[in-house]
Coordinates of C-alpha atoms in Angstrom, one line a residue:
Chain Z
M28 CA 111.7 119.1 59.6
K29 CA 110.1 117.9 62.8
P30 CA 112.5 116.7 65.5
E31 CA 110.8 113.3 65.6
S32 CA 111.3 112.9 61.9
L33 CA 114.9 113.9 62.2
H34 CA 115.5 111.5 65.1
A35 CA 114.0 108.7 63.1
L36 CA 116.0 109.4 60.0
V37 CA 119.3 109.8 62.0
I38 CA 118.7 106.5 63.8
D39 CA 117.8 104.7 60.5
H40 CA 120.9 106.1 58.9
H41 CA 123.0 105.1 61.8
L42 CA 121.7 101.5 61.4
G43 CA 122.3 101.5 57.7
E44 CA 118.6 101.3 56.9
L45 CA 118.3 104.4 54.7
P46 CA 118.4 104.0 51.0
P47 CA 121.4 105.9 49.4
E48 CA 119.1 108.7 48.0
A49 CA 117.5 109.3 51.4
A50 CA 120.9 109.3 53.1
E51 CA 122.2 111.8 50.6
L52 CA 119.2 114.1 51.3
L53 CA 119.7 113.7 55.0
E54 CA 123.4 114.7 54.8
H55 CA 122.4 117.7 52.7
H56 CA 119.8 118.8 55.3
L57 CA 122.3 118.4 58.1
S58 CA 124.9 120.4 56.2
A59 CA 122.4 123.2 55.6
H60 CA 121.1 123.3 59.1
P61 CA 123.6 123.6 61.9
A62 CA 121.0 123.1 64.6
A63 CA 119.9 119.9 63.1
R64 CA 123.5 118.8 62.8
A65 CA 124.0 119.5 66.5
E66 CA 120.9 117.6 67.4
A67 CA 121.9 114.6 65.2
D68 CA 125.4 114.6 66.8
R69 CA 123.9 114.6 70.2
L70 CA 121.6 111.7 69.4
L71 CA 124.5 109.7 67.8
A72 CA 126.6 110.3 70.9
T73 CA 123.9 108.9 73.1
L74 CA 123.5 105.9 70.8
E75 CA 127.3 105.4 70.9
L76 CA 127.3 105.5 74.7
T77 CA 124.6 102.9 74.8
R78 CA 126.5 100.7 72.3
A79 CA 129.7 101.1 74.3
T80 CA 127.9 100.2 77.5
V81 CA 126.5 97.0 76.0
M82 CA 129.9 96.2 74.6
K83 CA 131.5 96.7 77.9
H84 CA 128.8 94.6 79.7
P85 CA 127.8 91.9 77.2
E86 CA 125.6 90.4 80.0
L87 CA 123.1 93.2 79.2
A88 CA 122.5 91.8 75.8
R89 CA 122.4 88.2 76.7
D90 CA 119.0 86.7 77.2
S91 CA 119.9 84.5 80.2
T92 CA 122.1 81.8 81.4
P93 CA 121.0 78.8 79.4
L94 CA 119.2 76.2 81.3
P95 CA 119.8 72.5 80.7
A96 CA 117.5 71.2 78.0
P97 CA 114.7 69.6 79.9
S98 CA 114.1 66.0 79.2
S99 CA 110.4 66.7 78.5
Q100 CA 111.4 69.0 75.7
R101 CA 113.7 66.4 74.2
L102 CA 110.7 64.1 74.0
W103 CA 108.5 66.8 72.5
R104 CA 110.9 67.4 69.7
T105 CA 110.4 64.0 68.4
S106 CA 106.7 64.5 68.1
R107 CA 106.8 68.2 67.4
L108 CA 106.0 67.9 63.7
L109 CA 103.0 65.7 64.3
A110 CA 101.8 68.0 67.0
R111 CA 102.2 71.1 64.8
V112 CA 100.2 69.4 62.1
A113 CA 97.5 68.6 64.5
A114 CA 97.4 72.0 65.9
A115 CA 97.4 73.6 62.5
L116 CA 94.4 71.4 61.5
A117 CA 92.5 72.3 64.6
L118 CA 93.1 76.0 64.6
A119 CA 92.9 76.3 60.8
G120 CA 89.5 74.5 61.0
L121 CA 88.5 76.9 63.7
A122 CA 89.5 80.0 61.8
G123 CA 88.0 78.8 58.6
F124 CA 84.7 77.9 60.1
G125 CA 84.4 81.1 62.0
G126 CA 85.4 83.0 58.9
Y127 CA 82.8 81.2 56.8
F128 CA 80.1 82.1 59.2
A129 CA 81.2 85.7 59.6
G130 CA 81.0 86.0 55.8
R131 CA 77.8 84.2 55.1
S132 CA 75.4 84.6 57.9
D133 CA 72.4 86.8 57.5
S134 CA 71.6 86.8 61.2
P135 CA 73.3 89.4 63.5
T136 CA 73.1 87.1 66.6
A137 CA 72.9 83.5 67.3
T138 CA 72.6 81.5 70.5
T139 CA 74.4 78.5 71.6
S140 CA 72.6 75.2 72.1
A141 CA 70.2 75.5 75.0
P142 CA 71.6 74.0 78.2
R143 CA 69.6 71.5 80.1
P144 CA 67.0 73.0 82.4
G145 CA 68.4 74.0 85.7
S146 CA 72.0 74.6 84.5
P147 CA 73.4 77.4 86.6
W148 CA 76.3 78.2 84.4
A149 CA 76.8 81.3 82.4
R150 CA 75.4 81.2 78.9
Y151 CA 76.7 83.1 75.9
R152 CA 75.7 84.0 72.4
M153 CA 77.7 85.3 69.5
A154 CA 76.8 88.7 68.3
L155 CA 78.2 91.0 65.6
D156 CA 80.1 93.9 67.1
P157 CA 78.1 97.1 66.1
A158 CA 81.5 98.8 65.6
G159 CA 82.3 96.3 62.9
A160 CA 85.1 94.5 64.8
G161 CA 83.6 91.1 63.9
W162 CA 82.1 88.6 66.2
Q163 CA 82.1 88.9 70.0
V164 CA 80.9 86.8 72.8
V165 CA 78.0 88.3 74.8
R166 CA 76.9 86.9 78.1
V167 CA 73.3 86.0 78.2
E168 CA 71.7 87.1 81.5
T169 CA 70.8 84.0 83.5
T170 CA 67.9 83.4 85.7
P171 CA 68.9 81.3 88.7
H172 CA 67.4 77.9 89.0
L173 CA 67.4 75.5 91.9
R174 CA 67.4 71.8 91.5
Chain J
M192 CA 74.2 78.7 60.2
K193 CA 75.2 79.4 63.7
P194 CA 78.7 80.7 64.6
S195 CA 81.1 78.0 65.6
R196 CA 81.0 77.1 69.3
W197 CA 84.8 76.6 68.9
L198 CA 84.9 80.3 69.2
L199 CA 83.2 80.6 72.6
P200 CA 85.8 79.2 74.9
I201 CA 88.6 81.0 73.2
L202 CA 86.8 84.4 73.4
L203 CA 85.8 83.7 77.0
L204 CA 89.4 84.0 78.0
A205 CA 89.1 87.7 78.1
A206 CA 91.1 89.3 80.9
G207 CA 89.4 89.2 84.2
C208 CA 89.6 88.0 87.8
Y209 CA 89.5 84.4 88.4
P210 CA 88.8 82.0 91.3
E211 CA 91.8 81.6 93.6
E212 CA 92.8 79.3 96.4
R213 CA 91.9 81.0 99.7
V214 CA 91.1 78.0 102.0
W215 CA 93.5 75.1 102.8
W216 CA 92.3 72.4 105.1
S217 CA 94.9 70.5 107.1
P218 CA 95.5 66.9 106.3
K219 CA 93.3 65.8 109.3
G220 CA 90.6 68.4 108.5
D221 CA 90.7 69.7 112.0
Q222 CA 91.8 73.2 111.0
A223 CA 92.2 75.3 107.9
L224 CA 94.3 78.2 106.7
V225 CA 92.1 81.0 105.4
L226 CA 93.4 84.0 103.5
L227 CA 91.2 86.9 104.6
A228 CA 91.4 90.6 103.8
D229 CA 93.9 91.3 106.6
G230 CA 96.1 88.2 106.1
L231 CA 96.4 84.5 106.7
H232 CA 94.5 83.0 109.7
L233 CA 93.9 79.6 111.2
T234 CA 90.3 78.5 111.8
D235 CA 88.9 75.3 113.3
S236 CA 86.2 73.2 111.7
D237 CA 83.5 75.3 113.5
G238 CA 84.8 78.6 112.1
R239 CA 86.5 79.8 115.3
L240 CA 89.1 82.2 113.9
G241 CA 92.6 82.7 115.2
E242 CA 94.8 85.8 114.9
V243 CA 96.6 86.7 111.7
L244 CA 99.6 84.4 111.3
T245 CA 102.8 86.5 111.3
D246 CA 106.4 85.8 110.9
P247 CA 108.0 86.8 114.2
A248 CA 111.0 88.1 112.4
L249 CA 109.2 90.0 109.8
P250 CA 106.0 91.5 111.0
K251 CA 105.7 94.2 108.3
D252 CA 105.5 94.4 104.6
V253 CA 104.9 90.7 104.1
S254 CA 101.9 89.5 102.1
I255 CA 101.1 85.8 101.9
K256 CA 99.8 84.8 98.5
S257 CA 99.1 81.1 99.0
A258 CA 99.7 78.2 101.3
H259 CA 100.2 74.4 101.1
W260 CA 100.1 72.1 104.1
L261 CA 102.8 69.6 104.8
S262 CA 101.6 66.0 105.4
S263 CA 102.4 66.2 109.1
G264 CA 99.8 69.0 109.6
E265 CA 102.2 70.8 111.8
A266 CA 103.7 73.1 109.1
F267 CA 102.9 74.6 105.8
V268 CA 104.7 76.1 102.9
A269 CA 103.7 79.6 101.9
R270 CA 104.4 81.9 99.0
R271 CA 104.8 85.4 100.2
M272 CA 105.9 88.8 98.9
L273 CA 108.4 90.7 100.9
R274 CA 108.8 94.4 100.2
V275 CA 112.1 96.0 101.2
H276 CA 113.3 99.5 100.6
S277 CA 117.0 99.4 100.3
W278 CA 119.4 97.6 98.0
E279 CA 121.5 96.5 101.0
E280 CA 118.4 94.7 102.4
V281 CA 117.9 93.1 99.0
R282 CA 121.5 92.0 98.7
A283 CA 121.2 90.2 102.0
R284 CA 118.3 88.2 100.8
I285 CA 118.6 87.2 97.1
P286 CA 121.0 84.9 95.3
A287 CA 124.4 86.3 94.3
T288 CA 123.6 85.7 90.6
E289 CA 120.6 88.0 90.7
I290 CA 122.6 90.7 92.5
R291 CA 125.1 90.6 89.7
E292 CA 122.4 90.6 87.0
I293 CA 121.0 93.8 88.4
E294 CA 124.1 95.6 89.3
V295 CA 125.6 94.9 85.9
S296 CA 122.6 96.5 84.3
L297 CA 123.2 99.8 86.2
P298 CA 125.4 101.4 83.5
L299 CA 122.6 100.9 80.9
V300 CA 120.0 102.9 82.8
A301 CA 121.1 106.4 82.1
P302 CA 122.0 105.9 78.4
L303 CA 118.7 104.2 77.9
L304 CA 116.7 107.0 79.4
Q305 CA 118.7 109.6 77.5
T306 CA 118.0 107.7 74.2
A307 CA 114.3 107.5 75.0
A308 CA 114.2 111.2 75.6
Q309 CA 116.0 111.8 72.3
L310 CA 113.3 109.8 70.5
G311 CA 110.8 112.6 71.1
S312 CA 107.7 113.3 72.9
E313 CA 105.7 110.2 71.8
P314 CA 104.4 108.5 74.9
G315 CA 105.7 105.1 73.7
A316 CA 109.3 106.2 73.3
L317 CA 110.7 104.2 76.2
D318 CA 108.4 101.3 75.3
A319 CA 109.9 101.3 71.8
L320 CA 113.3 100.9 73.3
T321 CA 112.4 98.3 75.8
G322 CA 109.7 96.4 73.9
G323 CA 112.2 93.8 72.7
L324 CA 113.3 92.9 76.2
T325 CA 112.2 89.6 77.6
E326 CA 110.2 89.6 80.8
R327 CA 113.3 88.8 82.9
Q328 CA 115.3 91.5 81.2
A329 CA 112.5 94.1 81.8
T330 CA 112.3 93.1 85.5
R331 CA 116.1 93.4 85.7
L332 CA 116.0 96.8 84.1
A333 CA 113.1 98.0 86.3
N334 CA 115.1 97.0 89.4
A335 CA 118.2 98.7 88.1
V336 CA 116.3 101.9 87.6
R337 CA 115.2 101.7 91.2
L338 CA 118.7 101.0 92.4
L339 CA 120.1 104.0 90.4
F340 CA 117.4 106.1 91.9
E341 CA 118.4 105.0 95.4
R342 CA 122.0 106.0 94.7
E343 CA 121.5 109.1 92.5
P344 CA 117.9 110.3 92.9
E345 CA 118.3 113.8 91.4
R346 CA 120.0 112.4 88.3
V347 CA 117.4 109.8 87.7
E348 CA 114.6 112.3 88.3
R349 CA 116.1 114.6 85.8
L350 CA 116.3 111.8 83.2
L351 CA 112.8 110.6 83.9
L352 CA 111.3 114.0 83.8
A353 CA 112.6 114.4 80.2
L354 CA 110.3 111.6 79.2
P355 CA 106.6 111.6 78.5
K356 CA 104.8 110.4 81.7
G357 CA 108.1 110.9 83.5
L358 CA 106.2 112.4 86.4
D359 CA 104.4 109.2 86.9
W360 CA 107.6 107.3 87.0
V361 CA 109.1 109.7 89.5
A362 CA 106.0 109.5 91.7
S363 CA 106.2 105.7 91.7
L364 CA 109.8 105.7 92.7
R365 CA 109.2 108.2 95.4
D366 CA 106.2 106.4 96.8
S367 CA 107.1 105.5 100.4
G368 CA 105.2 102.3 100.1
A369 CA 107.0 101.1 97.1
G370 CA 110.2 99.1 97.0
Y371 CA 111.9 96.0 95.8
E372 CA 109.5 93.1 95.8
I373 CA 111.2 89.8 96.8
D374 CA 109.2 86.6 96.0
E375 CA 109.8 84.0 98.7
L376 CA 108.8 80.4 99.5
C377 CA 108.9 79.7 103.2
Q378 CA 108.1 76.9 105.6
Y379 CA 105.9 78.1 108.5
T380 CA 106.0 75.8 111.6
L381 CA 103.0 76.0 113.9
E382 CA 102.7 75.5 117.7
A383 CA 99.5 76.0 119.6
G384 CA 98.0 77.9 116.7
R385 CA 100.9 80.3 116.3
V386 CA 103.9 80.5 114.1
S387 CA 106.9 79.3 116.0
R388 CA 109.4 79.3 113.2
V389 CA 109.8 80.4 109.6
H390 CA 112.4 78.9 107.4
S391 CA 113.1 80.4 104.0
L392 CA 113.3 77.9 101.1
R393 CA 113.7 80.1 98.1
R394 CA 114.0 83.8 97.4
S395 CA 114.1 85.7 94.1
L396 CA 113.7 89.2 92.9
L397 CA 113.7 88.2 89.2
R398 CA 112.1 84.8 88.9
P399 CA 109.0 84.4 91.1
A400 CA 107.8 80.9 92.0
S401 CA 104.2 80.1 92.3
Q402 CA 102.0 77.1 93.4
P403 CA 104.5 75.5 95.8
R404 CA 103.6 71.9 96.5
M405 CA 105.4 69.5 98.7
S406 CA 105.7 65.9 97.7
P407 CA 103.3 63.9 99.9
H408 CA 106.1 61.5 101.1
H409 CA 109.5 63.1 100.4
P410 CA 111.2 66.4 101.3
V411 CA 111.0 67.7 97.7
L412 CA 109.1 70.9 96.9
A413 CA 107.8 71.5 93.4
C414 CA 106.9 75.0 92.1
L415 CA 106.3 76.9 88.9
V416 CA 109.1 79.4 88.2
A417 CA 108.7 82.3 85.8
G418 CA 110.7 81.7 82.6
E419 CA 112.7 84.1 80.5
R420 CA 109.8 85.4 78.5
E421 CA 106.4 86.6 79.6
G422 CA 104.1 83.7 80.3
D423 CA 106.8 81.0 80.2
L424 CA 106.8 78.7 83.2
D425 CA 109.4 76.2 84.3
L426 CA 108.5 73.3 86.5
Q427 CA 111.2 73.0 89.1
V428 CA 111.8 70.9 92.2
L429 CA 113.8 71.9 95.2
H430 CA 115.4 69.0 97.2
L431 CA 115.2 70.4 100.7
Q432 CA 117.8 68.0 102.2
D433 CA 120.7 69.3 100.1
G434 CA 119.2 72.5 98.6
T435 CA 119.6 71.5 95.0
T436 CA 117.2 72.7 92.4
R437 CA 116.2 70.8 89.2
T438 CA 114.2 72.0 86.2
M439 CA 112.0 69.1 85.3
A440 CA 110.3 70.8 82.3
Q441 CA 110.2 74.2 80.6
K442 CA 107.3 76.1 79.0
V443 CA 104.6 74.2 80.9
S444 CA 101.1 75.3 81.7
E445 CA 100.0 76.3 85.2
A446 CA 98.5 72.9 85.8
Y447 CA 100.5 70.3 87.6
G448 CA 100.4 67.9 90.6
W449 CA 102.3 65.2 92.4
T450 CA 101.4 61.5 92.0
P451 CA 100.1 59.8 95.2
D452 CA 103.5 58.1 95.9
G453 CA 105.2 61.6 95.8
R454 CA 107.8 60.5 93.4
S455 CA 106.5 61.8 90.1
L456 CA 104.9 65.0 88.7
V457 CA 102.1 65.2 86.2
F458 CA 101.8 68.4 84.1
L459 CA 100.1 69.9 81.1
A460 CA 102.3 71.6 78.5
P461 CA 101.5 73.2 75.1
L462 CA 102.7 71.1 72.2
G463 CA 103.9 74.2 70.4
G464 CA 104.6 77.8 71.1
E465 CA 102.9 80.4 73.3
G466 CA 99.1 80.3 73.1
E467 CA 98.9 76.9 71.5
K468 CA 95.7 75.2 72.6
L469 CA 96.8 71.6 72.0
Q470 CA 98.5 70.4 75.2
S471 CA 100.1 67.2 76.2
L472 CA 99.6 65.6 79.6
H473 CA 102.9 64.2 80.9
R474 CA 104.2 62.3 83.9
I475 CA 107.8 62.6 84.8
D476 CA 109.7 60.8 87.6
V477 CA 111.4 63.1 90.1
L478 CA 112.6 60.4 92.5
G479 CA 113.6 56.8 92.0
D480 CA 112.4 53.8 94.0
N481 CA 115.0 54.5 96.7
G482 CA 113.9 58.1 97.1
V483 CA 117.0 59.6 95.5
P484 CA 116.7 61.9 92.5
A485 CA 115.8 60.0 89.3
T486 CA 118.4 60.4 86.6
S487 CA 117.7 60.7 82.9
S488 CA 114.0 60.4 83.5
Q489 CA 111.9 60.7 80.4
P490 CA 108.4 62.0 80.6
Q491 CA 105.6 59.7 79.7
T492 CA 102.7 61.1 77.6
L493 CA 99.3 60.2 79.1
A494 CA 97.0 62.1 76.8
T495 CA 96.6 65.0 74.5
A496 CA 94.1 67.7 75.3
L497 CA 92.6 70.6 73.5
V498 CA 92.5 73.3 76.2
L499 CA 90.7 76.4 75.2
N500 CA 90.1 77.5 78.8
R501 CA 92.4 77.6 81.7
S502 CA 94.7 74.5 82.0
A503 CA 93.6 72.5 84.9
L504 CA 94.4 69.0 86.2
Q505 CA 94.3 67.0 89.4
V506 CA 95.9 63.7 90.3
L507 CA 93.4 61.5 92.1
S508 CA 94.2 59.3 95.1
D509 CA 94.3 56.2 92.8
G510 CA 96.8 57.8 90.4
R511 CA 94.4 58.7 87.6
V512 CA 94.6 62.2 86.3
L513 CA 91.5 64.4 86.0
F514 CA 91.8 67.1 83.4
A515 CA 89.5 69.3 81.2
S516 CA 89.5 69.3 77.4
L517 CA 87.3 69.7 74.5
P518 CA 86.0 66.3 73.3
V519 CA 87.5 66.4 69.8
T520 CA 89.0 63.9 67.5
L521 CA 91.5 65.3 65.0
P522 CA 91.3 66.0 62.2
A523 CA 87.8 67.2 63.0
T524 CA 85.2 66.3 60.4
E525 CA 82.1 67.5 62.1
P526 CA 82.4 71.2 62.5
D527 CA 79.1 71.5 64.2
A528 CA 79.8 68.9 66.8
E529 CA 79.3 69.6 70.5
F530 CA 82.4 71.6 71.6
A531 CA 81.5 72.1 75.2
P532 CA 84.5 71.2 77.3
R533 CA 84.4 68.0 79.4
L534 CA 86.2 66.3 82.2
F535 CA 88.4 63.3 81.4
L536 CA 90.3 60.7 83.4
A537 CA 93.7 59.4 82.1
D538 CA 95.5 56.4 83.7
G539 CA 98.4 56.0 81.2
R540 CA 96.6 53.3 79.2
S541 CA 93.3 55.0 78.3
V542 CA 91.4 58.2 78.5
K543 CA 87.8 58.2 79.6
A544 CA 85.3 61.0 79.7
V545 CA 83.4 61.7 82.9
P546 CA 79.8 61.0 81.7
T547 CA 78.2 64.4 82.6
A548 CA 75.1 65.6 80.7
A549 CA 75.0 68.6 78.5
G550 CA 74.8 71.7 80.7
D551 CA 76.2 70.1 83.8
L552 CA 79.6 71.8 83.3
P553 CA 80.4 75.4 82.5
T554 CA 81.5 76.5 79.1
N555 CA 84.5 78.1 80.8
L556 CA 85.6 74.9 82.5
G557 CA 88.9 75.4 84.2
W558 CA 88.4 75.5 87.9
F559 CA 87.7 72.2 89.7
V560 CA 88.9 70.5 92.8
A561 CA 88.7 66.7 93.4
S562 CA 87.8 65.2 96.8
P563 CA 90.6 63.4 98.7
D564 CA 89.1 60.0 97.8
G565 CA 88.8 60.9 94.1
R566 CA 85.1 60.1 93.9
R567 CA 83.8 63.7 93.5
V568 CA 84.9 66.9 92.0
A569 CA 83.7 70.4 92.9
V570 CA 83.3 72.8 89.9
V571 CA 83.1 76.6 89.8
E572 CA 83.5 79.1 87.0
S573 CA 84.6 82.7 86.9
E574 CA 81.4 84.2 85.4
T575 CA 78.9 83.1 88.0
D576 CA 79.0 82.1 91.7
A577 CA 77.4 78.7 91.1
V578 CA 79.0 75.7 92.8
A579 CA 78.5 72.1 91.6
V580 CA 79.7 68.7 92.7
V581 CA 80.1 65.9 90.1
E582 CA 80.3 62.2 90.9
L583 CA 83.2 61.1 88.7
A584 CA 81.9 57.5 88.3
T585 CA 78.4 58.4 87.1
G586 CA 78.6 62.0 86.0
A587 CA 75.7 62.8 88.3
T588 CA 75.9 66.5 89.0
R589 CA 74.5 68.3 92.1
I590 CA 74.2 72.1 92.3
L591 CA 75.3 73.1 95.8
S592 CA 74.8 76.8 95.2
P593 CA 72.8 78.3 92.3
A594 CA 74.0 81.3 90.3
H595 CA 73.0 84.6 91.9
P596 CA 72.6 87.4 89.3
G597 CA 75.6 89.7 89.2
W598 CA 77.8 87.6 91.5
Q599 CA 81.0 85.9 90.3
C600 CA 83.2 83.3 92.0
R601 CA 86.7 84.4 93.1
T602 CA 87.4 81.6 95.5
L603 CA 88.1 77.9 94.7
P604 CA 86.2 75.4 96.8
A605 CA 88.3 73.3 99.2
W606 CA 87.5 69.8 100.5
R607 CA 87.7 69.3 104.3
S608 CA 87.3 65.6 103.8
S609 CA 85.9 63.3 101.2
E610 CA 82.4 64.1 102.4
E611 CA 82.7 67.8 103.3
L612 CA 83.3 70.7 100.9
S613 CA 83.9 74.3 101.9
Y614 CA 83.1 77.0 99.3
A615 CA 82.3 80.7 99.0
G616 CA 78.6 81.3 98.9
L617 CA 76.2 84.1 99.5
T618 CA 74.5 84.5 102.9
D619 CA 72.2 87.5 103.0
D620 CA 74.1 88.9 100.0
V621 CA 77.4 88.7 101.9
P622 CA 80.2 86.4 100.6
S623 CA 80.6 83.7 103.3
L624 CA 82.5 80.5 103.9
L625 CA 80.1 77.7 103.8
L626 CA 80.6 74.0 104.6
W627 CA 78.5 71.4 102.8
R628 CA 78.3 67.8 104.0
S629 CA 76.9 65.2 101.7
D630 CA 74.6 63.8 104.3
A631 CA 73.9 66.9 106.5
G632 CA 73.4 70.0 104.3
T633 CA 75.2 73.3 104.5
R634 CA 76.3 75.4 107.4
R635 CA 78.1 78.8 107.6
L636 CA 81.5 78.8 109.1
S637 CA 82.2 82.5 108.8
A638 CA 79.1 83.6 110.7
D639 CA 81.2 85.4 113.3
W640 CA 83.8 86.8 111.0
P641 CA 83.9 90.4 110.0
A642 CA 81.9 90.8 106.7
E643 CA 84.7 92.6 105.0
S644 CA 87.1 89.7 105.7
T645 CA 85.6 87.6 102.9
A646 CA 84.2 90.5 100.8
S647 CA 86.5 89.7 97.9
W648 CA 85.7 86.0 97.9
L649 CA 82.9 86.7 95.5
E650 CA 82.6 89.7 93.2
Y651 CA 79.5 91.6 92.3
H652 CA 79.2 93.1 88.9
K653 CA 76.4 95.6 88.6
E654 CA 76.3 95.4 84.8
E655 CA 75.5 91.7 84.9
T656 CA 72.0 92.2 86.2
S657 CA 69.2 94.7 86.0
S658 CA 68.5 94.8 89.7
P659 CA 71.2 95.1 92.3
P660 CA 71.2 92.9 95.3
A661 CA 69.5 94.0 98.5
K662 CA 72.7 94.9 100.1
Q663 CA 76.4 94.6 99.6
P664 CA 79.2 93.9 102.0

């Protein structure tokens, strides 16, 4: 067994995340391989040291000293549901429309609406990524204009 | 069918360099602070440049990030980064709570590195262990590693060298130029063009504060303080008379400003979680009528914005708030509507769009600066070096500087007065400080400055054009 696999299995077992059958196989492996047992014991000792450190210094595991709830957040809570609905509508609409286009278009590129003559700002077009990663924004080279 | 233009502003937020404040005109407009390659200088309105402004007590290892004039014009508040090389120096400068936060983390360092080494030779072993830490916890841990290295260098080296990329870690700790980086807000007082006194207002190793802005009429400093998690910002105020600090709002965007009376703050904040594009524009009272801290103040919502670009706002001299948003009504029923962002004005009763024409504003609208009288706004973008001025009443747009192929803006314009705007523009393919006056054209203020001093004010990207400029700085 590769050391990385052993470490992963030992840690999962230590955290109680191995199914009983896998735990039994791991125990069998450790019994049959003293070197693996020694490595597992070393790893468990390190984990225990870390656990003991955190237990001794609970500050390490605490996120932070809680700040007083800001008044602005109290206000937001009252309208949070409405806001979430609005946000979901907006972003779901965005994703849905983009997805529709990505699935239906026959054209590999498309250009945004033409800016008014003399606009100096960067222009972009959507283009299909040749690597197949979907749509990407491509800067259109601009020619400077003076007004 | 064309792809949705909704997608454009979102995808334009790719990582990159953006325009920053580098010029701050004094309230009278008779001098300006300019952040050049070698540090912060004073210049007069004709471009006569003074020496680098230095803190008499700390001439080394200080880099000033930004500045903000006080209304007297005799002092300014600066954000600076102070690098120190020993924990004892750090202890003398940062709050006791932060000292304890880091020192208490010390016992975790060795077990953590040992555990990471046990996880194998995968490059991300340590990341796997620390990936769940908040931004503040990670900063705390990084400083604890440096502190343990200061005390037990051989032990820490041994632990680090057992990790993938451990050599890089050791090299960074050994680097003589590296150290603990203390974020500091200071008040610099000027006399005869030199710094006469520097007074520290706030120091932190763990929670940097950005965008310090003094109330126009009261001794209260507002700033944005890094929150617990990456990207979180708290809007705080520091009452300079008694040193007390108050958190006015959490999880705000980077856009905020004082109202003209200096008693309230206006800010944009996402309605939901991280990355949410719907934002609320709020006003919250900081001080009451008598100038004492307002108690139980509730924010007033002025508008809701759909911000797909950088959040940006400015409070005008008449109290109205200028902000950028997509012009959308929810729920959206016209998917192919025009989704180019626009400028809006909110006064607490209504929200009105600035009547610009299509193509007048950049798709990546997020960098603009209003004139002191609130009649005009200067606009730049990060993808070109173009500069425009928009009349807010009519939407009439004038291009002060066209886009030069390959060049991108890295410097926000700054108004010297309501009629004069300074901005970074090209002169013979060299980034320069230019001053435009509405009735007298443009002149170059940096003509006598070393070319390298403003080289980073615009950035040239070779891939953006097929033919490079004639010469580069």
